[in-house]
Tab-separated table of C-alpha atoms and ligand atoms in Angstrom:
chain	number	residue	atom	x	y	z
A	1	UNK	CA	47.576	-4.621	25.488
A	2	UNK	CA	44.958	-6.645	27.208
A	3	UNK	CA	43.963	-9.977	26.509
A	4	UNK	CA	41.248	-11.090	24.225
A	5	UNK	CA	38.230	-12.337	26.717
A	6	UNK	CA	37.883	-14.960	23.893
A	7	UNK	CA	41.325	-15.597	24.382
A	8	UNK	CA	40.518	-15.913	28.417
A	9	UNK	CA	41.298	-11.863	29.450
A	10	UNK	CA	38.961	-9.877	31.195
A	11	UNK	CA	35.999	-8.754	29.001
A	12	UNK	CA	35.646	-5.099	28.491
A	13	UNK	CA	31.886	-5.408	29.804
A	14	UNK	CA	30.860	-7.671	32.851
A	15	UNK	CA	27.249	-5.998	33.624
A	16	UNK	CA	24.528	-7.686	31.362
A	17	UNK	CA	22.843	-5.456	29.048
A	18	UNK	CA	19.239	-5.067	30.098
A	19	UNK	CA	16.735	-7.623	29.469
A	20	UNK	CA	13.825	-7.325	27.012
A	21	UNK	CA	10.811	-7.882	27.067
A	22	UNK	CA	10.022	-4.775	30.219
A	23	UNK	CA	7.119	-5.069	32.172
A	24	UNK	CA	6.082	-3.405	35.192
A	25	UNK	CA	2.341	-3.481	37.577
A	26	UNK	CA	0.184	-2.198	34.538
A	27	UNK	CA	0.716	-5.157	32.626
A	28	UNK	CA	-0.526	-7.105	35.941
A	29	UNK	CA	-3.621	-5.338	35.961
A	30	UNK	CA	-4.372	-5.129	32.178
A	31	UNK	CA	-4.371	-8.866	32.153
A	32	UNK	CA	-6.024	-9.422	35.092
A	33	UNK	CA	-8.963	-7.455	33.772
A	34	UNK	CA	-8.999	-9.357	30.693
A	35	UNK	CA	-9.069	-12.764	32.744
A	36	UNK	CA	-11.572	-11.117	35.065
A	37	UNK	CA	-13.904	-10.010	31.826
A	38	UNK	CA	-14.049	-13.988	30.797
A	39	UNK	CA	-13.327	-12.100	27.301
A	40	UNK	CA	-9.752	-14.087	26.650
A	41	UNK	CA	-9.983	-15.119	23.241
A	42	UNK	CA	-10.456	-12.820	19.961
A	43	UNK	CA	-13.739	-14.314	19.248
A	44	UNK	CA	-15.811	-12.295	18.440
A	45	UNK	CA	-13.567	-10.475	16.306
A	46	UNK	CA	-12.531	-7.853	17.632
A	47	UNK	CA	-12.956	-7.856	21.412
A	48	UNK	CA	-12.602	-4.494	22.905
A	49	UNK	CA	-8.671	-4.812	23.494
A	50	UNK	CA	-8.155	-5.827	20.256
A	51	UNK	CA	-9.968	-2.821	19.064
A	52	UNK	CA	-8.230	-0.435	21.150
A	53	UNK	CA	-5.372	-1.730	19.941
A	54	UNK	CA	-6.177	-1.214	16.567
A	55	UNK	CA	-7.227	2.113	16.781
A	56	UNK	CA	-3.970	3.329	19.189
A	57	UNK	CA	-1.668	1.370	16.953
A	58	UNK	CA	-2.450	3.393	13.012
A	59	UNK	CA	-2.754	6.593	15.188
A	60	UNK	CA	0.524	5.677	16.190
A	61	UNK	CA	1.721	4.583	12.794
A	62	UNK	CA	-0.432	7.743	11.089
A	63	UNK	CA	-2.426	5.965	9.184
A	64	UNK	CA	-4.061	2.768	7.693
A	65	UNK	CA	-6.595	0.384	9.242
A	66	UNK	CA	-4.850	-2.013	11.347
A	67	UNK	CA	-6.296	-5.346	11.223
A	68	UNK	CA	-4.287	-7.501	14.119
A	69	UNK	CA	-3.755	-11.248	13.982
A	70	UNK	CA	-1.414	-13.835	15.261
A	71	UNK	CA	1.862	-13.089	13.808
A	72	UNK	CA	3.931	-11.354	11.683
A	73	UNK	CA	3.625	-13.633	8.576
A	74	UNK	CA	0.093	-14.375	8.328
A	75	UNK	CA	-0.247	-10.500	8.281
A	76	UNK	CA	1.759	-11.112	4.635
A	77	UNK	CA	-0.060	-14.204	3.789
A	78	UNK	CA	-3.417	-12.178	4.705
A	79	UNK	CA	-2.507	-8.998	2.519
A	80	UNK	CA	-1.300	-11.427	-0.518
A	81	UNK	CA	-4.608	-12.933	-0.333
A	82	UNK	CA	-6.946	-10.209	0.662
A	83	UNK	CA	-4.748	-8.583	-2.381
A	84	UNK	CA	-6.470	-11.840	-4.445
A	85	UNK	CA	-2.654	-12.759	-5.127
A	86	UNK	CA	-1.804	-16.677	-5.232
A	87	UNK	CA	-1.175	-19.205	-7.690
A	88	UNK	CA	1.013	-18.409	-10.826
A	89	UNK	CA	1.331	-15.316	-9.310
A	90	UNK	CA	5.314	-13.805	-8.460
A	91	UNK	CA	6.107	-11.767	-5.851
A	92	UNK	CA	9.707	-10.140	-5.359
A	93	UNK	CA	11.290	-9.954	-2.168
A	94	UNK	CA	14.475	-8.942	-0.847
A	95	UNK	CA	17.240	-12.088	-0.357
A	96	UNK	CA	18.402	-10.582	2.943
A	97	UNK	CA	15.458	-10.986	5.287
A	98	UNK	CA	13.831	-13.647	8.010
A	99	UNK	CA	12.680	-16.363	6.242
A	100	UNK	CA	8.803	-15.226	6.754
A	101	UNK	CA	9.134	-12.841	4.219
A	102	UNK	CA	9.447	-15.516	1.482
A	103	UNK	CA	7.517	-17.991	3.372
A	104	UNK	CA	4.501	-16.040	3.491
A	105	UNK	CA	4.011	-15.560	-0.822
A	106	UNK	CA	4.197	-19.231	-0.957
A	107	UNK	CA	2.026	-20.300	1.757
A	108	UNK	CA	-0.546	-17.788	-0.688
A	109	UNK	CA	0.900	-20.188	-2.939
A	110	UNK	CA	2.744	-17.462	-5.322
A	111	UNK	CA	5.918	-17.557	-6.106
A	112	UNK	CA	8.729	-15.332	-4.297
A	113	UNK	CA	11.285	-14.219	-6.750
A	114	UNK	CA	14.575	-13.468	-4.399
A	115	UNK	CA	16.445	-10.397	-5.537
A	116	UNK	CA	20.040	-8.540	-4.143
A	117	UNK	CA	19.941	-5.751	-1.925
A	118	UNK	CA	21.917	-2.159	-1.723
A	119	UNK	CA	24.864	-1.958	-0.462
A	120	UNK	CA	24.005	1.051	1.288
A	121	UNK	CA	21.030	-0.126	3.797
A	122	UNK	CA	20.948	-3.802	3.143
A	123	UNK	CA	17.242	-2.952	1.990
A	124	UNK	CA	15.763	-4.154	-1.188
A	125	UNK	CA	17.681	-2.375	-4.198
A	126	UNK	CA	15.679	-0.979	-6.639
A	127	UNK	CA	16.708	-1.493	-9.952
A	128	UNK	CA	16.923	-5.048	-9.154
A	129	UNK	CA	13.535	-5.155	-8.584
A	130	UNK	CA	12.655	-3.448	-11.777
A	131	UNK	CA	14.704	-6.173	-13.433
A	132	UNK	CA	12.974	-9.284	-11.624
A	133	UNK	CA	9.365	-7.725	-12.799
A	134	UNK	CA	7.900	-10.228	-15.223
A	135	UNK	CA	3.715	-10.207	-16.822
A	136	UNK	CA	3.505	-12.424	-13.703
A	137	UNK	CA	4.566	-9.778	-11.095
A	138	UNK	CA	1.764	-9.195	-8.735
A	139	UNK	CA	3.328	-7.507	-5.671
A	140	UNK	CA	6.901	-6.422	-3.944
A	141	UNK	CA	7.595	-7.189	-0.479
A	142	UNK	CA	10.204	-4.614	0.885
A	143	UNK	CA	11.652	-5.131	4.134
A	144	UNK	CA	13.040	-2.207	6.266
A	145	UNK	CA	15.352	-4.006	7.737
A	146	UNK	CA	16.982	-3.604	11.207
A	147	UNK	CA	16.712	0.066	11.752
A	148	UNK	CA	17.487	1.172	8.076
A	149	UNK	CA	13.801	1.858	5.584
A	150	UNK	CA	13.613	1.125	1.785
A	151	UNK	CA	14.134	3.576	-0.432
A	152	UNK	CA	10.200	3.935	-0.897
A	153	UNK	CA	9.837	6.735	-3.376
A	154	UNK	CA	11.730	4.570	-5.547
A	155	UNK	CA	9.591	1.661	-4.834
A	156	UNK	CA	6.326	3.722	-5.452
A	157	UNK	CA	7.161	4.846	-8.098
A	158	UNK	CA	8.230	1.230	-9.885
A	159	UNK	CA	4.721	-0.397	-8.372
A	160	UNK	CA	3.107	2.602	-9.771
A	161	UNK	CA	4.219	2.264	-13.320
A	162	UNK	CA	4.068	-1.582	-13.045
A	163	UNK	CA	0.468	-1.510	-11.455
A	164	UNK	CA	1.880	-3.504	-8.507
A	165	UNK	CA	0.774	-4.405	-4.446
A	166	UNK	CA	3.265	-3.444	-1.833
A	167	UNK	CA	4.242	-4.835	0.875
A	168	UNK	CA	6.090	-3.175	3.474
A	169	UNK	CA	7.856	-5.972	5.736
A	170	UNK	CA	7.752	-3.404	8.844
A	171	UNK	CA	8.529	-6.030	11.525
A	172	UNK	CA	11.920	-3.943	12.829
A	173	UNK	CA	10.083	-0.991	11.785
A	174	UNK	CA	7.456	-0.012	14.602
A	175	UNK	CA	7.918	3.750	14.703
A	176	UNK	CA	9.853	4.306	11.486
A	177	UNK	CA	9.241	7.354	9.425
A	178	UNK	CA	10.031	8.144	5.615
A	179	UNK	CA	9.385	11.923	5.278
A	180	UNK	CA	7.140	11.997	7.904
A	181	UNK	CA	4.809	9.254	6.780
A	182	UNK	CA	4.901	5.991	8.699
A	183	UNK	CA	6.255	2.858	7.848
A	184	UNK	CA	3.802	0.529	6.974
A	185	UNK	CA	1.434	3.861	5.664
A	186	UNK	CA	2.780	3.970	1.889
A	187	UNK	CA	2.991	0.914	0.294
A	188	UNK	CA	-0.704	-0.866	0.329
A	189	UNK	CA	-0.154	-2.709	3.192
A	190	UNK	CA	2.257	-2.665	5.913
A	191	UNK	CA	2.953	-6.343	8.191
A	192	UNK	CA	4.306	-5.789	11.509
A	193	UNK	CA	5.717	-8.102	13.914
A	194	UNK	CA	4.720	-8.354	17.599
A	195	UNK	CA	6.710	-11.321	18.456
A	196	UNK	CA	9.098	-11.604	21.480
A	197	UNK	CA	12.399	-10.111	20.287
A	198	UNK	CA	10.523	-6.724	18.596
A	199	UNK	CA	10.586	-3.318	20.172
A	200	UNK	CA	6.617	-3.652	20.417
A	201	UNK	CA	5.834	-6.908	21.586
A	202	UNK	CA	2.935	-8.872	23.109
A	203	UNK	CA	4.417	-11.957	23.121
A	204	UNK	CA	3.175	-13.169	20.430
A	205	UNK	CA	1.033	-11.337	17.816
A	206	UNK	CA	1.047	-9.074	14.406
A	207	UNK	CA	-1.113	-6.404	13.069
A	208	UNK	CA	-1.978	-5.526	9.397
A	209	UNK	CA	-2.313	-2.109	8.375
A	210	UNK	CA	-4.338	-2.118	4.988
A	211	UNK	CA	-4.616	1.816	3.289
A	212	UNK	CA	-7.871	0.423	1.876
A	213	UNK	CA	-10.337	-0.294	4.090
A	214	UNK	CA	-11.921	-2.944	1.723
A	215	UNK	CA	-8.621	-4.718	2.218
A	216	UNK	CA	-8.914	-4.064	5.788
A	217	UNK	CA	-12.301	-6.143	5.664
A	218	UNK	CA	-11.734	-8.919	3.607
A	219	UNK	CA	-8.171	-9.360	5.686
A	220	UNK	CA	-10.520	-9.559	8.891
A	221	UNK	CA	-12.794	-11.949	7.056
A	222	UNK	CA	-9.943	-14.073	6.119
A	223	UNK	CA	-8.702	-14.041	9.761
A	224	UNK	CA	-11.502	-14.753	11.032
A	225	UNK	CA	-13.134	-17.745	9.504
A	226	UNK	CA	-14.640	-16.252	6.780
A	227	UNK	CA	-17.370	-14.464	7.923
A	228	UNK	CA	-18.489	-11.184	6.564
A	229	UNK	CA	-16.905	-7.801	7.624
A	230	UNK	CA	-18.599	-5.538	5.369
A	231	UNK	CA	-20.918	-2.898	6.469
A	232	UNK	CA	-23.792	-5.030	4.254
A	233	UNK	CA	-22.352	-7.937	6.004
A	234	UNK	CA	-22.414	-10.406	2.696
A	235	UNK	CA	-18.505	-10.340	1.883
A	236	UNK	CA	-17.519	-14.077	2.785
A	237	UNK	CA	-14.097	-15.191	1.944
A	238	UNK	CA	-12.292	-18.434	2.294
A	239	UNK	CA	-11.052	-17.725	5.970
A	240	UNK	CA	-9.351	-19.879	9.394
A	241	UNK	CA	-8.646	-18.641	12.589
A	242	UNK	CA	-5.496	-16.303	12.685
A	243	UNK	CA	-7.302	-14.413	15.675
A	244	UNK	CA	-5.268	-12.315	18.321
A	245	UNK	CA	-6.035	-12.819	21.733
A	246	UNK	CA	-7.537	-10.441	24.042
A	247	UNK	CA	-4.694	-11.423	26.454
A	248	UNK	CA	-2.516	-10.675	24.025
A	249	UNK	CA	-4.030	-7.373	22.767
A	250	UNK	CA	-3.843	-6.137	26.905
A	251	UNK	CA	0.112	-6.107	26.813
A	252	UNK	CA	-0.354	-4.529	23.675
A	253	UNK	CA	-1.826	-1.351	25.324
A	254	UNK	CA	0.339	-1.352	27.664
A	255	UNK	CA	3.231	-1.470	25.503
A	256	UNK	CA	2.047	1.028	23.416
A	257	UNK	CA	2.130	3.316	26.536
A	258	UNK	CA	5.664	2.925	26.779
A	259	UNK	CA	6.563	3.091	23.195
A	260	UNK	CA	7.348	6.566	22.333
A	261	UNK	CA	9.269	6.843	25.493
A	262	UNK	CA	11.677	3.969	24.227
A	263	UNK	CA	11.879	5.247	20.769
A	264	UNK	CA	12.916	8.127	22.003
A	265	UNK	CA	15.760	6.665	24.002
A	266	UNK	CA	17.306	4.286	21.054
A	267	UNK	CA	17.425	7.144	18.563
A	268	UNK	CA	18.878	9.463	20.868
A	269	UNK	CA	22.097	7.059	21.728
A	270	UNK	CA	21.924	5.822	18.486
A	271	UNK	CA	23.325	9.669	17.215
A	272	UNK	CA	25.632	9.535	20.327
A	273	UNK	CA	26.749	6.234	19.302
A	274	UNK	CA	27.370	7.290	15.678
A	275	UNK	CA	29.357	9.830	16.883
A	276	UNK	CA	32.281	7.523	17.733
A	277	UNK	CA	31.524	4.705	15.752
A	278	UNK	CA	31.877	6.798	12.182
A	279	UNK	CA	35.439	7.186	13.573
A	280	UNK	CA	36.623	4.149	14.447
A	281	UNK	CA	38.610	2.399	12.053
A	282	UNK	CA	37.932	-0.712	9.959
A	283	UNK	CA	34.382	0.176	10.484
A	284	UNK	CA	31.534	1.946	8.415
A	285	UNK	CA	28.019	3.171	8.899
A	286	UNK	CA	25.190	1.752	6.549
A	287	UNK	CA	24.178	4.997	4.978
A	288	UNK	CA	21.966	7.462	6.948
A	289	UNK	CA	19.378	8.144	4.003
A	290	UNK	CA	17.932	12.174	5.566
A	291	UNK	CA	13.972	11.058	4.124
A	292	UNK	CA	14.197	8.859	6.585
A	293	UNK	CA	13.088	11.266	9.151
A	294	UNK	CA	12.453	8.940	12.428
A	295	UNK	CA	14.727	6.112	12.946
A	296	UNK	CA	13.497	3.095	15.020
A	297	UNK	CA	16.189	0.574	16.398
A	298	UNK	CA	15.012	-3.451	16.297
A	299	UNK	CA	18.594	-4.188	15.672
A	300	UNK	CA	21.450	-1.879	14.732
A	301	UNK	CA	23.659	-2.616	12.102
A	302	UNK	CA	26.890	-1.885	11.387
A	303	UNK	CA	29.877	-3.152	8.315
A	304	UNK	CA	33.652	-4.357	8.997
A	305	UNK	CA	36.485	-4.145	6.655
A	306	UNK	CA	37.577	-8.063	7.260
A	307	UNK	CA	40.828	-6.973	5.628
A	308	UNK	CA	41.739	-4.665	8.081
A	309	UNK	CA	40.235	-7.003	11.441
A	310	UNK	CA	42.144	-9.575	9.999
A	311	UNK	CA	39.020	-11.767	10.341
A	312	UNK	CA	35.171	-12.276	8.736
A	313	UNK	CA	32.247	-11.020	10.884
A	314	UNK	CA	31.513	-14.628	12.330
A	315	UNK	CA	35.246	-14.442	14.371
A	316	UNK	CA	34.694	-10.773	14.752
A	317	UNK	CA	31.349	-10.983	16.635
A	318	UNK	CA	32.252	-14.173	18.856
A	319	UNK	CA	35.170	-12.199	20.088
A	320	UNK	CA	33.182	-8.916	20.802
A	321	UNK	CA	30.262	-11.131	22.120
A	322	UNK	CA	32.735	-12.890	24.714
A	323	UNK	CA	33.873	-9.018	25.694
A	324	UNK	CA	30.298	-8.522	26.464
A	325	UNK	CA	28.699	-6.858	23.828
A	326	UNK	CA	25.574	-8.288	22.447
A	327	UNK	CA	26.162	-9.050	18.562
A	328	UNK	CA	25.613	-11.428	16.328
A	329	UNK	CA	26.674	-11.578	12.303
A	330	UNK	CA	22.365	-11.747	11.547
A	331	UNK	CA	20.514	-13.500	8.251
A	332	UNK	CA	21.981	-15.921	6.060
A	333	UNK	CA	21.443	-15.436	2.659
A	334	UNK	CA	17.886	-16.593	2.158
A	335	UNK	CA	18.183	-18.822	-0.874
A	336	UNK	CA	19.925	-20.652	1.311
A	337	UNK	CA	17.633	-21.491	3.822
A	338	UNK	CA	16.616	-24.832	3.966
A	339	UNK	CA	13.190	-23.994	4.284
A	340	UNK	CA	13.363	-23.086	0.351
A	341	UNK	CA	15.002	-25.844	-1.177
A	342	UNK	CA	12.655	-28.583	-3.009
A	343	UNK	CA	14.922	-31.607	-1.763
A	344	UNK	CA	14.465	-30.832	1.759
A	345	UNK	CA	11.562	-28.922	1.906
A	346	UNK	CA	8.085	-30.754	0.894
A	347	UNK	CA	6.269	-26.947	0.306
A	348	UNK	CA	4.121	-27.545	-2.293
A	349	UNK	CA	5.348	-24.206	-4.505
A	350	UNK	CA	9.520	-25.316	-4.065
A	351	UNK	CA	8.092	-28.785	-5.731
A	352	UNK	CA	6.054	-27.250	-8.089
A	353	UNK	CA	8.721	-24.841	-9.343
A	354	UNK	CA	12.662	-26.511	-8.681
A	355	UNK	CA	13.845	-24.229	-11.511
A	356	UNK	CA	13.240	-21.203	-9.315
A	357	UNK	CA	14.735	-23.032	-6.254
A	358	UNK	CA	17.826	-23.679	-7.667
A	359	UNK	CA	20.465	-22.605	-5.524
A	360	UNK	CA	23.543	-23.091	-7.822
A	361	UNK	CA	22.006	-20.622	-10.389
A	362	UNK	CA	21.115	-17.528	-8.015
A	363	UNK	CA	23.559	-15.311	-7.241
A	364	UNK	CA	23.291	-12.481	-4.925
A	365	UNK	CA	26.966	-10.836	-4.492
A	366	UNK	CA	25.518	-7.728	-2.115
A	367	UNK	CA	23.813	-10.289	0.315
A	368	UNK	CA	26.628	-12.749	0.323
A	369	UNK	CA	29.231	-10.035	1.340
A	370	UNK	CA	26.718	-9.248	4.008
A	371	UNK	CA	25.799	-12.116	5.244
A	372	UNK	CA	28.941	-14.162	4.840
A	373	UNK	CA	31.911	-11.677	5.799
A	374	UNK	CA	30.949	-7.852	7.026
A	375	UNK	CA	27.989	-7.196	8.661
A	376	UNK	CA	27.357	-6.858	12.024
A	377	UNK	CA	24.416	-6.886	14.137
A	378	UNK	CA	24.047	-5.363	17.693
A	379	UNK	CA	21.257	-5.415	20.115
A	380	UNK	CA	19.046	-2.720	20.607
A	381	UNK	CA	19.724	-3.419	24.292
A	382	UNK	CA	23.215	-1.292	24.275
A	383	UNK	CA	20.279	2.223	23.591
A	384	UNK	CA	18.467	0.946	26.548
A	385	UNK	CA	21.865	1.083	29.076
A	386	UNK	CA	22.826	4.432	28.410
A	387	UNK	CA	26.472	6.300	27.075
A	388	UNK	CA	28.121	3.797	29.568
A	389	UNK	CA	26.246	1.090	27.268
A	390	UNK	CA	27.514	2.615	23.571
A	391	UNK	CA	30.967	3.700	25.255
A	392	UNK	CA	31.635	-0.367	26.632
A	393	UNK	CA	30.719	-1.063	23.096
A	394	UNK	CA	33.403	1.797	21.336
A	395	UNK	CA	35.880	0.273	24.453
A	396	UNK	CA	35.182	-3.565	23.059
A	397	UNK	CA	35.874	-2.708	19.511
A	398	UNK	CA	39.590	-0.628	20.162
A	399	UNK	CA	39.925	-3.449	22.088
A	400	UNK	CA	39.854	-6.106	19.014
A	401	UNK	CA	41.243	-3.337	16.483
A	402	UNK	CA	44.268	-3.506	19.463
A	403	UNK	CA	44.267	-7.323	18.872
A	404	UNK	CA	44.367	-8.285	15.067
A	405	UNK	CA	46.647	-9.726	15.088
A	406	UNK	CA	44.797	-12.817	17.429
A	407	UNK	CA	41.691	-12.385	15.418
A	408	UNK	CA	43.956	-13.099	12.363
A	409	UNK	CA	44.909	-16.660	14.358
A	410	UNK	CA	41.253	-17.127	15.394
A	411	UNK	CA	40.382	-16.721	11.683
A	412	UNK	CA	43.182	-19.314	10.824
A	413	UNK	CA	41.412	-21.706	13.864
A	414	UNK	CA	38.239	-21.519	11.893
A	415	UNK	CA	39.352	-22.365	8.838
A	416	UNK	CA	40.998	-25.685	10.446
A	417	UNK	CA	37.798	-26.332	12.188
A	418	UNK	CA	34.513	-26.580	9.753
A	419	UNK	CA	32.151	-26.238	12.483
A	420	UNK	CA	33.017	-23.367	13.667
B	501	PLP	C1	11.747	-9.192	8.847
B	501	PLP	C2	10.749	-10.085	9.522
B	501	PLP	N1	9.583	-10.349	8.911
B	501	PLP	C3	8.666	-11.126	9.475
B	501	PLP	C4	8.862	-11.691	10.700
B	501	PLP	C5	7.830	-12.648	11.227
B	501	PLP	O1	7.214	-12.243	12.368
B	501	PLP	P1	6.508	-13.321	13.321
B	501	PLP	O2	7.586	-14.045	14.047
B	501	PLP	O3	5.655	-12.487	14.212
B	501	PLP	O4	5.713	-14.221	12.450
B	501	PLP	C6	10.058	-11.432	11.396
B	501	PLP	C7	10.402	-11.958	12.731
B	501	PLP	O5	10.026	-12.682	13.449
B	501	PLP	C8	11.021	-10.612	10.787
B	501	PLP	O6	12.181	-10.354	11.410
């Protein structure tokens, strides 16, 4: 049996995993165009990358008019407002998510209304959001999360009854389908991240895909100061400047080139992965749900049995992490962000409403099991490196499942040690 690399052994995997963000000479050249057209900022909006962009990317998603912006939270705060959603208003969103998700109903100043998620995808669980729907309800915020996708027929068919806005959260999502429509297509909006870490990226950046294209106008309006975007040109709105750069918006094309072509890759060594992984023990698969017909990877995400590794996730993934395998145990639970709590946090909604901030009285027993003892998050990097990639991973987990017993002392470490 060899030694634990956390332990100072050999780790299964020495070669880094490759690097992400990719670039190669088009990116050069698309930005050097855009510096040599003097057009570098998104005013007016939309310069001609940004339009490009917009056009390539709902082609891409099939469907929607993408509005793009600077992030992947405005996008949310846009569609809650373009939506006319704010004050008084609740909106329910998933506990198990980046912060943004919640952060974005309250800088629309509504109220997000946390509820648990499914055991099997870690998504949003529907018949706790049917329970969390009060007369204040205004909109849902699902978030596919990771490389799994909400159960959306279920969530179409409670915002139909209940006359609500939805939100689809697509920021791992770029690519996803649900029976052949894209994510971000159903619901009435979809918010996608272009940040660093996501599988599209520009750097920096987001893009709003509205179904309605009087959404779509009022969201540009808001984004851009205000002014008009209808064809009559007298729809004002109370707008700042969440503009996308034109800098930006040239990586954009770029990566949008390469997109399909990495798609492609993750879900094909994501099925050889699951191959071996379903039969390794002490580990389980979130559940592959068949209507969702095109898996895209931002992070894959798998469960432990800590009774069986002897261990929670945290000492599980620091030990698979030291034997080279990118991993990492992913989202606290978010009512326990500090972000949300009034004492810490002077956000004018958490002061304005302590009674839904109370951490003491929300209880969320699907995310805490996630969060706190069995998932497990790997980088999308292992698709991008091949069946050597996925088998150093299968090789790095009989590798702990050969060592329990340490993990069980490394668990016992922890508990002496607070900071762990
Ligand atoms: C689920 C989720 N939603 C929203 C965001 C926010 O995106 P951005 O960082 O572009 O604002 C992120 C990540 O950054 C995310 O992971």
């Amino acid at each position: 049996m060899t030694t634990l690399a956390v332990l100072g052994g050999e780790p299964v995997r020495k070669e880094l995993y490759p690097v992400w963000p990719v670039f190669d000479e088009r990116d050069f050249e698309a930005v050097a165009q855009t510096i040599r057209s003097r057009r570098w900022g998104g005013f007016p909006y939309p310069g001609p990358n940004t339009a490009a962009f917009a056009e390539k990317f709902s082609e891409m998603q099939g469907g929607g008019y993408a509005v793009p912006m600077i992030n992947g939270t405005i996008t949310m705060e846009v569609a809650l407002r373009a939506a006319g959603i704010g004050w008084g208003d609740e909106v329910i969103v998933p506990a198990y998510t980046f912060q943004a998700t919640a952060a974005a109903p309250i800088a629309a100043g509504a109220l997000p209304v946390l509820v648990d998620i499914h055991p099997d995808n870690y998504c949003a669980d529907p018949a706790r959001i049917e329970a969390a729907i009060t007369e204040k309800t205004k909109a849902i915020i699902v978030v596919h999360l990771a490389a799994q996708m909400t159960d959306m027929d279920a969530i179409m068919d409670i915002a139909n009854q209940y006359n609500l806005i939805v939100i689809e959260d697509s920021a791992h999502a770029h690519g996803a389908q649900w029976r052949g429509m894209g994510s971000g297509t159903i619901g009435d909006f979809g918010s996608f991240s272009l940040q660093s870490s996501k599988i599209l990226t520009t750097g920096e950046g987001g893009v709003l895909l509205c179904k309605d294209k009087k959404m779509a106008e009022r969201a540009a309006s808001i984004i851009d100061c205000g002014r008009a975007k209808d064809e009559a040109g007298q729809q004002f709105t109370m707008g700042v400047n969440y503009r996308w750069s034109e800098l930006h918006a040239a990586l954009g094309l770029v990566a949008l080139e390469r997109f399909p072509e990495q798609l492609a890759q993750r879900e094909g060594m994501a099925d050889y992965l699951e191959e071996s992984l379903s039969e390794v023990p002490g580990i389980s698969l979130l559940k592959r749900d068949l209507r969702h017909t095109r898996r895209s990877f931002y992070r894959y995400v798998f469960k432990i049995d800590p009774g069986f590794f002897h261990c929670d996730h945290d000492v599980f993934c620091h030990a698979l992490e030291n034997e080279g395998i990118p991993v990492d145990t992913g989202y606290p639970p978010m009512h326990q962000y500090d972000l949300f709590q009034p004492k810490l946090s002077k956000l004018a909604v958490p002061m304005a409403y302590p009674e839904y901030f109370n951490f003491e009285d929300m209880c969320f027993p699907v995310v805490e099991k996630a969060s706190k003892e069995e998932s497990v998050w790997m980088g999308e990097s292992v698709f991008r490196s091949g069946e050597k990639g996925v088998d150093d991973l299968i090789r790095g987990l009989n590798k702990l499942i050969a060592n329990r017993s340490e993990l069980a002392r490394l668990a016992q470490d922890k508990e002496k040690e607070p900071g762990y």
